[in-house]
Amino acid sequence: MSSLALHIPVLLDEVIAGLAPQAGEIHVDGTFGAGGYSRALLGAGANVIAFDRDPDAIAEGAALVAESGGRLTLVADVYSRMVEALAERGIDHVDGVTLDVGVSSMQLDRAERGFSFQTDGPLDMRMGQSGTSAADFVNSADEAEIADVLFHLGEERQSRRVARAIVAARPITRTSELAAIVRRALGYREHDKKDPATRTFQAIRIHVNRELGELEDGLAAAEQALAPGGRLAVVSFHSLEDRIVKRFLKERSGTPAGSRHLPELRAPKPSFEAVAKPVRASDAELARNPRSRSATLRVARRTGASAWAMKGRAS
Ligand SMILES: C[S@@+](CC[C@H](N)C(=O)[O-])C[C@H]1O[C@@H](n2cnc3c(N)ncnc32)[C@H](O)[C@@H]1O
């Protein structure tokens, strides 16, 4: 079996139903991975511009590009840069954007990528294979910064204790070392239900890949890229991510907080239609793919109103 076959797309039918791709439309798949969503979009006759920051995912997508008859373009970049990358290809607006955020099974399963606390590998965790690695972070950040990351991004209640143990054990170069340090610090026993290293690994991965900032910027970029009537589908895997998506869509489909104090003309109009309930995996999918347990899909439709000003940027 090829490694591409190892990643089972999550909520695939529900994502495609939400995106409702039509022949000849242009769709952005912001997180190509093993190409599960892109393949389905191509199957519906759409043209697809797919992004992945991981050069391995892009290289392994070459076969699907060849099969697509010119309808699939792969871009080795972060999805938050979609507006610029589309403009470079002469595209102003698209009919759909999908984001399936987080790590892929290929990244987790390849020990040499350093994402997994269950197999030993170099302490890396960089999706894009460049920049600050997990080892760089744990070996150079101060204790308070490590504790903050573990608390906020891993919801680790004993973040200070774990950060102290990490600093005392430096330098740390292997995933197995980091996992053992966390387990020792938190008193893990073999039969415990959840390995406490889960939270620390999640936090460090989100931090080194700036995942939450990417998601915020990516949603704003999708808002700019989508044509009136365009569809957005976002699959997230934990509450930190889903909260960002939920807040963004709630804000953009309503009136901005404090707008009653703004002159009528300056208040932005809703850029997304009122949003339907989030979608979770069916029992059949849960039985087939345990990874779908924590997945939440939110779908929204773009209105004809202008995109709101991006945070920290001029409109
Ligand atoms: C959960 S997988 C996507 C799986 C895909 N939907 C499929 O069906 O095969 C997430 C992928 O998105 C990529 N990714 C994560 N954050 C990204 C970002 N900000 N920009 C571009 N790619 C990103 C990861 O490298 C990974 O390959």
mmCIF file of C-alpha atoms and ligand atoms in Angstrom:
data_model
loop_
_atom_site.group_PDB
_atom_site.id
_atom_site.type_symbol
_atom_site.label_atom_id
_atom_site.label_comp_id
_atom_site.label_asym_id
_atom_site.label_seq_id
_atom_site.Cartn_x
_atom_site.Cartn_y
_atom_site.Cartn_z
ATOM 1 C CA MET A 1 0.000 0.000 0.000
ATOM 2 C CA SER A 2 1.345 3.453 -0.800
ATOM 3 C CA SER A 3 1.686 5.918 2.057
ATOM 4 C CA LEU A 4 -0.975 8.067 0.376
ATOM 5 C CA ALA A 5 -3.520 5.355 1.017
ATOM 6 C CA LEU A 6 -2.845 5.487 4.769
ATOM 7 C CA HIS A 7 -4.606 8.785 5.365
ATOM 8 C CA ILE A 8 -8.375 8.305 5.500
ATOM 9 C CA PRO A 9 -10.058 11.668 4.797
ATOM 10 C CA VAL A 10 -12.248 12.769 7.692
ATOM 11 C CA LEU A 11 -15.913 13.820 7.134
ATOM 12 C CA LEU A 12 -15.320 13.604 3.377
ATOM 13 C CA ASP A 13 -18.987 13.263 2.306
ATOM 14 C CA GLU A 14 -20.072 16.049 4.631
ATOM 15 C CA VAL A 15 -17.283 18.389 3.445
ATOM 16 C CA ILE A 16 -18.140 17.779 -0.212
ATOM 17 C CA ALA A 17 -21.875 18.239 0.468
ATOM 18 C CA GLY A 18 -21.062 21.572 2.143
ATOM 19 C CA LEU A 19 -18.783 22.744 -0.678
ATOM 20 C CA ALA A 20 -21.271 21.589 -3.371
ATOM 21 C CA PRO A 21 -18.593 21.745 -6.113
ATOM 22 C CA GLN A 22 -19.821 22.231 -9.715
ATOM 23 C CA ALA A 23 -17.996 21.411 -12.941
ATOM 24 C CA GLY A 24 -15.752 24.281 -14.019
ATOM 25 C CA GLU A 25 -15.694 26.003 -10.600
ATOM 26 C CA ILE A 26 -12.421 26.873 -8.854
ATOM 27 C CA HIS A 27 -11.865 25.476 -5.352
ATOM 28 C CA VAL A 28 -9.021 25.922 -2.883
ATOM 29 C CA ASP A 29 -7.997 22.912 -0.807
ATOM 30 C CA GLY A 30 -5.866 24.662 1.821
ATOM 31 C CA THR A 31 -4.555 21.441 3.362
ATOM 32 C CA PHE A 32 -3.841 18.949 0.567
ATOM 33 C CA GLY A 33 -2.311 16.208 2.791
ATOM 34 C CA ALA A 34 -2.888 12.927 0.963
ATOM 35 C CA GLY A 35 -5.300 14.655 -1.422
ATOM 36 C CA GLY A 36 -8.552 13.082 -0.187
ATOM 37 C CA TYR A 37 -10.635 16.249 -0.530
ATOM 38 C CA SER A 38 -8.879 17.387 -3.722
ATOM 39 C CA ARG A 39 -9.587 14.040 -5.370
ATOM 40 C CA ALA A 40 -13.302 14.351 -4.563
ATOM 41 C CA LEU A 41 -13.422 17.970 -5.819
ATOM 42 C CA LEU A 42 -11.752 16.884 -9.077
ATOM 43 C CA GLY A 43 -14.256 14.025 -9.306
ATOM 44 C CA ALA A 44 -17.049 16.622 -9.271
ATOM 45 C CA GLY A 45 -15.434 18.399 -12.221
ATOM 46 C CA ALA A 46 -13.984 21.363 -10.291
ATOM 47 C CA ASN A 47 -10.560 22.914 -10.809
ATOM 48 C CA VAL A 48 -8.481 22.754 -7.648
ATOM 49 C CA ILE A 49 -5.664 24.902 -6.304
ATOM 50 C CA ALA A 50 -4.291 22.918 -3.353
ATOM 51 C CA PHE A 51 -1.844 24.129 -0.717
ATOM 52 C CA ASP A 52 0.356 22.232 1.676
ATOM 53 C CA ARG A 53 3.268 23.608 3.663
ATOM 54 C CA ASP A 54 4.812 20.120 3.788
ATOM 55 C CA PRO A 55 7.103 19.487 0.776
ATOM 56 C CA ASP A 56 6.537 15.701 1.184
ATOM 57 C CA ALA A 57 2.770 16.102 0.696
ATOM 58 C CA ILE A 58 3.381 18.197 -2.424
ATOM 59 C CA ALA A 59 5.888 15.696 -3.868
ATOM 60 C CA GLU A 60 3.543 12.778 -3.198
ATOM 61 C CA GLY A 61 0.676 14.626 -4.903
ATOM 62 C CA ALA A 62 2.482 14.583 -8.275
ATOM 63 C CA ALA A 63 0.588 11.480 -9.426
ATOM 64 C CA LEU A 64 -2.791 13.137 -8.800
ATOM 65 C CA VAL A 65 -1.629 16.255 -10.675
ATOM 66 C CA ALA A 66 -0.711 14.037 -13.635
ATOM 67 C CA GLU A 67 -4.117 12.310 -13.514
ATOM 68 C CA SER A 68 -6.056 15.576 -13.244
ATOM 69 C CA GLY A 69 -5.654 16.703 -16.855
ATOM 70 C CA GLY A 70 -4.457 20.157 -15.819
ATOM 71 C CA ARG A 71 -7.255 20.722 -13.262
ATOM 72 C CA LEU A 72 -5.090 20.351 -10.120
ATOM 73 C CA THR A 73 -2.354 22.822 -9.173
ATOM 74 C CA LEU A 74 -0.269 22.158 -6.062
ATOM 75 C CA VAL A 75 1.250 25.071 -4.151
ATOM 76 C CA ALA A 76 3.970 24.457 -1.555
ATOM 77 C CA ASP A 77 2.957 27.227 0.820
ATOM 78 C CA VAL A 78 0.856 28.012 3.872
ATOM 79 C CA TYR A 79 -2.858 28.478 3.234
ATOM 80 C CA SER A 80 -2.817 31.911 4.902
ATOM 81 C CA ARG A 81 -1.033 33.093 1.721
ATOM 82 C CA MET A 82 -3.837 31.927 -0.573
ATOM 83 C CA VAL A 83 -4.876 35.411 -1.723
ATOM 84 C CA GLU A 84 -1.337 36.250 -2.890
ATOM 85 C CA ALA A 85 -0.774 32.789 -4.391
ATOM 86 C CA LEU A 86 -4.075 32.952 -6.293
ATOM 87 C CA ALA A 87 -3.274 36.460 -7.577
ATOM 88 C CA GLU A 88 0.100 35.190 -8.841
ATOM 89 C CA ARG A 89 -1.919 32.716 -10.954
ATOM 90 C CA GLY A 90 -4.320 35.388 -12.206
ATOM 91 C CA ILE A 91 -7.226 34.246 -9.978
ATOM 92 C CA ASP A 92 -9.243 36.888 -8.076
ATOM 93 C CA HIS A 93 -12.006 34.806 -6.596
ATOM 94 C CA VAL A 94 -12.852 31.168 -5.967
ATOM 95 C CA ASP A 95 -16.079 29.228 -5.428
ATOM 96 C CA GLY A 96 -14.981 27.170 -2.440
ATOM 97 C CA VAL A 97 -12.299 26.959 0.226
ATOM 98 C CA THR A 98 -11.692 23.992 2.483
ATOM 99 C CA LEU A 99 -9.330 23.715 5.455
ATOM 100 C CA ASP A 100 -8.722 20.398 7.254
ATOM 101 C CA VAL A 101 -6.381 21.719 9.869
ATOM 102 C CA GLY A 102 -3.789 19.914 11.911
ATOM 103 C CA VAL A 103 -1.404 17.088 11.308
ATOM 104 C CA SER A 104 -1.800 14.278 8.759
ATOM 105 C CA SER A 105 -1.515 10.551 9.460
ATOM 106 C CA MET A 106 1.601 10.476 7.254
ATOM 107 C CA GLN A 107 3.273 13.129 9.380
ATOM 108 C CA LEU A 108 2.321 11.318 12.601
ATOM 109 C CA ASP A 109 3.257 7.868 11.357
ATOM 110 C CA ARG A 110 6.719 8.760 10.060
ATOM 111 C CA ALA A 111 8.962 8.604 13.120
ATOM 112 C CA GLU A 112 11.633 10.721 11.413
ATOM 113 C CA ARG A 113 9.234 13.701 11.332
ATOM 114 C CA GLY A 114 9.286 13.766 15.128
ATOM 115 C CA PHE A 115 5.537 14.326 15.748
ATOM 116 C CA SER A 116 4.808 11.152 17.687
ATOM 117 C CA PHE A 117 5.421 10.348 21.337
ATOM 118 C CA GLN A 118 4.723 6.685 20.596
ATOM 119 C CA THR A 119 7.676 6.088 18.279
ATOM 120 C CA ASP A 120 11.194 7.409 18.720
ATOM 121 C CA GLY A 121 12.486 10.024 16.290
ATOM 122 C CA PRO A 122 14.304 13.362 16.190
ATOM 123 C CA LEU A 123 12.356 16.018 18.112
ATOM 124 C CA ASP A 124 11.288 17.974 15.029
ATOM 125 C CA MET A 125 7.481 18.464 14.441
ATOM 126 C CA ARG A 126 7.907 21.038 11.638
ATOM 127 C CA MET A 127 5.187 20.545 9.024
ATOM 128 C CA GLY A 128 7.060 22.795 6.604
ATOM 129 C CA GLN A 129 10.432 21.172 7.340
ATOM 130 C CA SER A 130 12.096 24.548 7.961
ATOM 131 C CA GLY A 131 12.323 27.119 10.758
ATOM 132 C CA THR A 132 12.321 26.463 14.497
ATOM 133 C CA SER A 133 12.020 22.794 15.423
ATOM 134 C CA ALA A 134 10.510 21.356 18.593
ATOM 135 C CA ALA A 135 14.062 20.633 19.824
ATOM 136 C CA ASP A 136 15.118 24.258 19.172
ATOM 137 C CA PHE A 137 12.129 25.407 21.203
ATOM 138 C CA VAL A 138 12.468 23.111 24.238
ATOM 139 C CA ASN A 139 16.247 23.628 24.401
ATOM 140 C CA SER A 140 16.259 27.427 24.137
ATOM 141 C CA ALA A 141 12.995 28.857 25.520
ATOM 142 C CA ASP A 142 12.913 29.873 29.155
ATOM 143 C CA GLU A 143 10.908 27.890 31.668
ATOM 144 C CA ALA A 144 8.063 30.421 31.885
ATOM 145 C CA GLU A 145 7.622 30.488 28.110
ATOM 146 C CA ILE A 146 7.529 26.687 27.921
ATOM 147 C CA ALA A 147 4.984 26.598 30.756
ATOM 148 C CA ASP A 148 2.810 29.165 28.953
ATOM 149 C CA VAL A 149 2.836 27.172 25.717
ATOM 150 C CA LEU A 150 1.934 23.937 27.530
ATOM 151 C CA PHE A 151 -0.853 25.653 29.468
ATOM 152 C CA HIS A 152 -2.448 27.578 26.613
ATOM 153 C CA LEU A 153 -1.913 25.230 23.666
ATOM 154 C CA GLY A 154 -1.965 21.857 25.445
ATOM 155 C CA GLU A 155 -4.389 22.734 28.256
ATOM 156 C CA GLU A 156 -1.793 21.116 30.548
ATOM 157 C CA ARG A 157 -2.824 21.990 34.092
ATOM 158 C CA GLN A 158 0.568 21.028 35.504
ATOM 159 C CA SER A 159 2.422 23.095 32.936
ATOM 160 C CA ARG A 160 4.933 24.567 35.402
ATOM 161 C CA ARG A 161 5.923 21.162 36.715
ATOM 162 C CA VAL A 162 6.445 19.811 33.193
ATOM 163 C CA ALA A 163 8.352 22.933 32.077
ATOM 164 C CA ARG A 164 10.657 22.615 35.107
ATOM 165 C CA ALA A 165 11.382 18.968 34.261
ATOM 166 C CA ILE A 166 12.082 19.852 30.617
ATOM 167 C CA VAL A 167 14.527 22.612 31.528
ATOM 168 C CA ALA A 168 16.316 20.335 34.042
ATOM 169 C CA ALA A 169 16.755 17.591 31.412
ATOM 170 C CA ARG A 170 18.131 19.757 28.531
ATOM 171 C CA PRO A 171 19.409 19.210 25.918
ATOM 172 C CA ILE A 172 16.574 17.010 24.614
ATOM 173 C CA THR A 173 16.905 15.703 21.062
ATOM 174 C CA ARG A 174 14.548 12.701 20.723
ATOM 175 C CA THR A 175 10.748 12.346 20.955
ATOM 176 C CA SER A 176 11.151 9.358 23.300
ATOM 177 C CA GLU A 177 13.251 11.459 25.714
ATOM 178 C CA LEU A 178 10.654 14.233 25.835
ATOM 179 C CA ALA A 179 7.820 11.721 26.322
ATOM 180 C CA ALA A 180 9.711 10.025 29.194
ATOM 181 C CA ILE A 181 10.435 13.382 30.888
ATOM 182 C CA VAL A 182 6.744 14.361 30.799
ATOM 183 C CA ARG A 183 5.576 10.951 32.030
ATOM 184 C CA ARG A 184 8.075 11.014 34.911
ATOM 185 C CA ALA A 185 7.091 14.561 35.874
ATOM 186 C CA LEU A 186 3.385 13.665 35.946
ATOM 187 C CA GLY A 187 3.642 10.189 37.453
ATOM 188 C CA TYR A 188 2.306 8.195 34.489
ATOM 189 C CA ARG A 189 1.435 4.537 34.994
ATOM 190 C CA GLU A 190 1.169 2.010 32.133
ATOM 191 C CA HIS A 191 -2.570 1.407 32.622
ATOM 192 C CA ASP A 192 -3.482 5.123 32.711
ATOM 193 C CA LYS A 193 -6.077 5.844 30.037
ATOM 194 C CA LYS A 194 -4.378 8.783 28.347
ATOM 195 C CA ASP A 195 -0.639 9.271 27.991
ATOM 196 C CA PRO A 196 0.118 12.665 29.593
ATOM 197 C CA ALA A 197 2.717 13.307 26.880
ATOM 198 C CA THR A 198 -0.253 13.848 24.483
ATOM 199 C CA ARG A 199 -0.878 17.360 25.819
ATOM 200 C CA THR A 200 2.775 18.447 25.764
ATOM 201 C CA PHE A 201 3.326 17.141 22.223
ATOM 202 C CA GLN A 202 0.144 18.838 20.985
ATOM 203 C CA ALA A 203 1.149 22.150 22.566
ATOM 204 C CA ILE A 204 4.682 22.154 21.149
ATOM 205 C CA ARG A 205 3.454 21.125 17.693
ATOM 206 C CA ILE A 206 0.852 23.906 17.600
ATOM 207 C CA HIS A 207 3.469 26.392 18.800
ATOM 208 C CA VAL A 208 6.309 25.571 16.392
ATOM 209 C CA ASN A 209 3.919 25.522 13.419
ATOM 210 C CA ARG A 210 2.054 28.663 14.579
ATOM 211 C CA GLU A 211 -1.112 26.674 13.871
ATOM 212 C CA LEU A 212 -3.678 28.916 15.565
ATOM 213 C CA GLY A 213 -2.278 32.082 13.948
ATOM 214 C CA GLU A 214 -2.354 30.288 10.587
ATOM 215 C CA LEU A 215 -5.992 29.357 11.148
ATOM 216 C CA GLU A 216 -6.998 32.934 12.035
ATOM 217 C CA ASP A 217 -5.117 34.361 9.055
ATOM 218 C CA GLY A 218 -6.381 31.567 6.787
ATOM 219 C CA LEU A 219 -10.034 32.264 7.634
ATOM 220 C CA ALA A 220 -9.563 35.953 6.852
ATOM 221 C CA ALA A 221 -7.787 35.021 3.609
ATOM 222 C CA ALA A 222 -10.648 32.669 2.645
ATOM 223 C CA GLU A 223 -13.120 35.487 3.314
ATOM 224 C CA GLN A 224 -11.181 37.649 0.843
ATOM 225 C CA ALA A 225 -10.776 34.902 -1.754
ATOM 226 C CA LEU A 226 -14.377 33.640 -1.837
ATOM 227 C CA ALA A 227 -16.741 35.001 -4.483
ATOM 228 C CA PRO A 228 -20.312 35.922 -3.433
ATOM 229 C CA GLY A 229 -22.095 32.590 -2.857
ATOM 230 C CA GLY A 230 -18.735 30.808 -2.338
ATOM 231 C CA ARG A 231 -18.593 28.065 0.296
ATOM 232 C CA LEU A 232 -16.185 27.633 3.197
ATOM 233 C CA ALA A 233 -15.719 24.271 4.956
ATOM 234 C CA VAL A 234 -13.381 23.958 7.950
ATOM 235 C CA VAL A 235 -12.595 20.740 9.811
ATOM 236 C CA SER A 236 -10.872 21.174 13.158
ATOM 237 C CA PHE A 237 -9.642 18.643 15.690
ATOM 238 C CA HIS A 238 -9.683 20.287 19.074
ATOM 239 C CA SER A 239 -11.529 22.927 20.991
ATOM 240 C CA LEU A 240 -8.834 25.600 20.583
ATOM 241 C CA GLU A 241 -9.186 25.423 16.793
ATOM 242 C CA ASP A 242 -12.960 25.068 16.745
ATOM 243 C CA ARG A 243 -13.337 28.084 19.032
ATOM 244 C CA ILE A 244 -11.448 30.225 16.498
ATOM 245 C CA VAL A 245 -13.639 29.022 13.603
ATOM 246 C CA LYS A 246 -16.852 29.417 15.602
ATOM 247 C CA ARG A 247 -15.981 32.951 16.744
ATOM 248 C CA PHE A 248 -14.893 34.021 13.272
ATOM 249 C CA LEU A 249 -18.113 32.812 11.644
ATOM 250 C CA LYS A 250 -20.317 34.156 14.438
ATOM 251 C CA GLU A 251 -18.693 37.558 14.086
ATOM 252 C CA ARG A 252 -18.709 37.656 10.295
ATOM 253 C CA SER A 253 -22.330 36.502 10.023
ATOM 254 C CA GLY A 254 -23.616 39.058 12.517
ATOM 255 C CA THR A 255 -23.109 42.692 13.287
ATOM 256 C CA PRO A 256 -19.744 43.615 14.746
ATOM 257 C CA ALA A 257 -19.599 44.159 18.508
ATOM 258 C CA GLY A 258 -19.972 47.851 19.341
ATOM 259 C CA SER A 259 -21.221 48.666 15.837
ATOM 260 C CA ARG A 260 -24.168 50.594 17.228
ATOM 261 C CA HIS A 261 -21.629 53.248 18.182
ATOM 262 C CA LEU A 262 -20.278 53.369 14.645
ATOM 263 C CA PRO A 263 -21.854 55.482 11.962
ATOM 264 C CA GLU A 264 -24.166 53.254 9.863
ATOM 265 C CA LEU A 265 -21.952 53.470 6.786
ATOM 266 C CA ARG A 266 -18.764 52.372 8.540
ATOM 267 C CA ALA A 267 -20.218 49.227 10.140
ATOM 268 C CA PRO A 268 -19.240 46.217 8.003
ATOM 269 C CA LYS A 269 -22.066 44.097 6.631
ATOM 270 C CA PRO A 270 -22.134 40.324 7.319
ATOM 271 C CA SER A 271 -19.672 38.638 4.974
ATOM 272 C CA PHE A 272 -21.054 35.144 5.677
ATOM 273 C CA GLU A 273 -24.652 33.962 5.860
ATOM 274 C CA ALA A 274 -25.993 32.716 9.219
ATOM 275 C CA VAL A 275 -24.113 29.555 9.998
ATOM 276 C CA ALA A 276 -25.608 26.062 10.314
ATOM 277 C CA LYS A 277 -24.815 23.751 13.253
ATOM 278 C CA PRO A 278 -21.410 22.040 13.377
ATOM 279 C CA VAL A 279 -21.218 18.534 11.912
ATOM 280 C CA ARG A 280 -19.606 15.556 13.690
ATOM 281 C CA ALA A 281 -18.661 12.129 12.353
ATOM 282 C CA SER A 282 -21.418 9.535 12.002
ATOM 283 C CA ASP A 283 -21.276 6.247 13.954
ATOM 284 C CA ALA A 284 -20.293 4.447 10.748
ATOM 285 C CA GLU A 285 -17.332 6.792 10.210
ATOM 286 C CA LEU A 286 -16.293 6.567 13.875
ATOM 287 C CA ALA A 287 -16.159 2.783 13.542
ATOM 288 C CA ARG A 288 -14.081 3.043 10.348
ATOM 289 C CA ASN A 289 -11.765 5.865 11.370
ATOM 290 C CA PRO A 290 -11.131 6.554 15.079
ATOM 291 C CA ARG A 291 -9.328 9.804 14.156
ATOM 292 C CA SER A 292 -12.719 11.281 13.201
ATOM 293 C CA ARG A 293 -13.790 11.186 16.893
ATOM 294 C CA SER A 294 -12.582 14.700 17.594
ATOM 295 C CA ALA A 295 -13.352 16.250 14.187
ATOM 296 C CA THR A 296 -15.823 19.142 13.878
ATOM 297 C CA LEU A 297 -16.911 20.561 10.519
ATOM 298 C CA ARG A 298 -18.303 24.054 10.102
ATOM 299 C CA VAL A 299 -19.648 25.206 6.739
ATOM 300 C CA ALA A 300 -20.604 28.747 5.745
ATOM 301 C CA ARG A 301 -21.643 30.611 2.612
ATOM 302 C CA ARG A 302 -20.136 33.931 1.565
ATOM 303 C CA THR A 303 -22.471 36.901 1.059
ATOM 304 C CA GLY A 304 -21.848 39.635 -1.498
ATOM 305 C CA ALA A 305 -20.545 42.063 1.193
ATOM 306 C CA SER A 306 -16.886 43.144 1.244
ATOM 307 C CA ALA A 307 -14.429 41.200 3.397
ATOM 308 C CA TRP A 308 -13.905 42.798 6.803
ATOM 309 C CA ALA A 309 -10.596 44.495 7.521
ATOM 310 C CA MET A 310 -7.953 41.987 8.611
ATOM 311 C CA LYS A 311 -6.678 42.341 12.168
ATOM 312 C CA GLY A 312 -3.645 44.570 12.318
ATOM 313 C CA ARG A 313 -3.918 45.400 8.608
ATOM 314 C CA ALA A 314 -5.380 48.375 6.856
ATOM 315 C CA SER A 315 -8.621 47.578 5.008
HETATM 316 C C1 LIG B 1 -5.246 16.713 8.252
HETATM 317 S S1 LIG B 1 -4.126 16.804 6.896
HETATM 318 C C2 LIG B 1 -5.179 17.043 5.502
HETATM 319 C C3 LIG B 1 -5.708 15.772 4.916
HETATM 320 C C4 LIG B 1 -6.466 15.966 3.620
HETATM 321 N N1 LIG B 1 -7.733 16.644 3.804
HETATM 322 C C5 LIG B 1 -6.719 14.624 2.950
HETATM 323 O O1 LIG B 1 -7.889 14.292 2.699
HETATM 324 O O2 LIG B 1 -5.765 13.916 2.666
HETATM 325 C C6 LIG B 1 -3.452 18.384 7.102
HETATM 326 C C7 LIG B 1 -2.419 18.773 6.076
HETATM 327 O O3 LIG B 1 -2.396 20.194 6.040
HETATM 328 C C8 LIG B 1 -1.082 20.663 6.058
HETATM 329 N N2 LIG B 1 -1.133 21.938 6.737
HETATM 330 C C9 LIG B 1 -1.373 22.182 8.044
HETATM 331 N N3 LIG B 1 -1.364 23.503 8.287
HETATM 332 C C10 LIG B 1 -1.127 24.111 7.089
HETATM 333 C C11 LIG B 1 -1.018 25.472 6.682
HETATM 334 N N4 LIG B 1 -1.146 26.451 7.556
HETATM 335 N N5 LIG B 1 -0.793 25.735 5.380
HETATM 336 C C12 LIG B 1 -0.674 24.727 4.471
HETATM 337 N N6 LIG B 1 -0.743 23.427 4.809
HETATM 338 C C13 LIG B 1 -0.974 23.123 6.100
HETATM 339 C C14 LIG B 1 -0.282 19.611 6.781
HETATM 340 O O4 LIG B 1 1.065 19.642 6.339
HETATM 341 C C15 LIG B 1 -1.004 18.330 6.391
HETATM 342 O O5 LIG B 1 -0.424 17.754 5.245
#
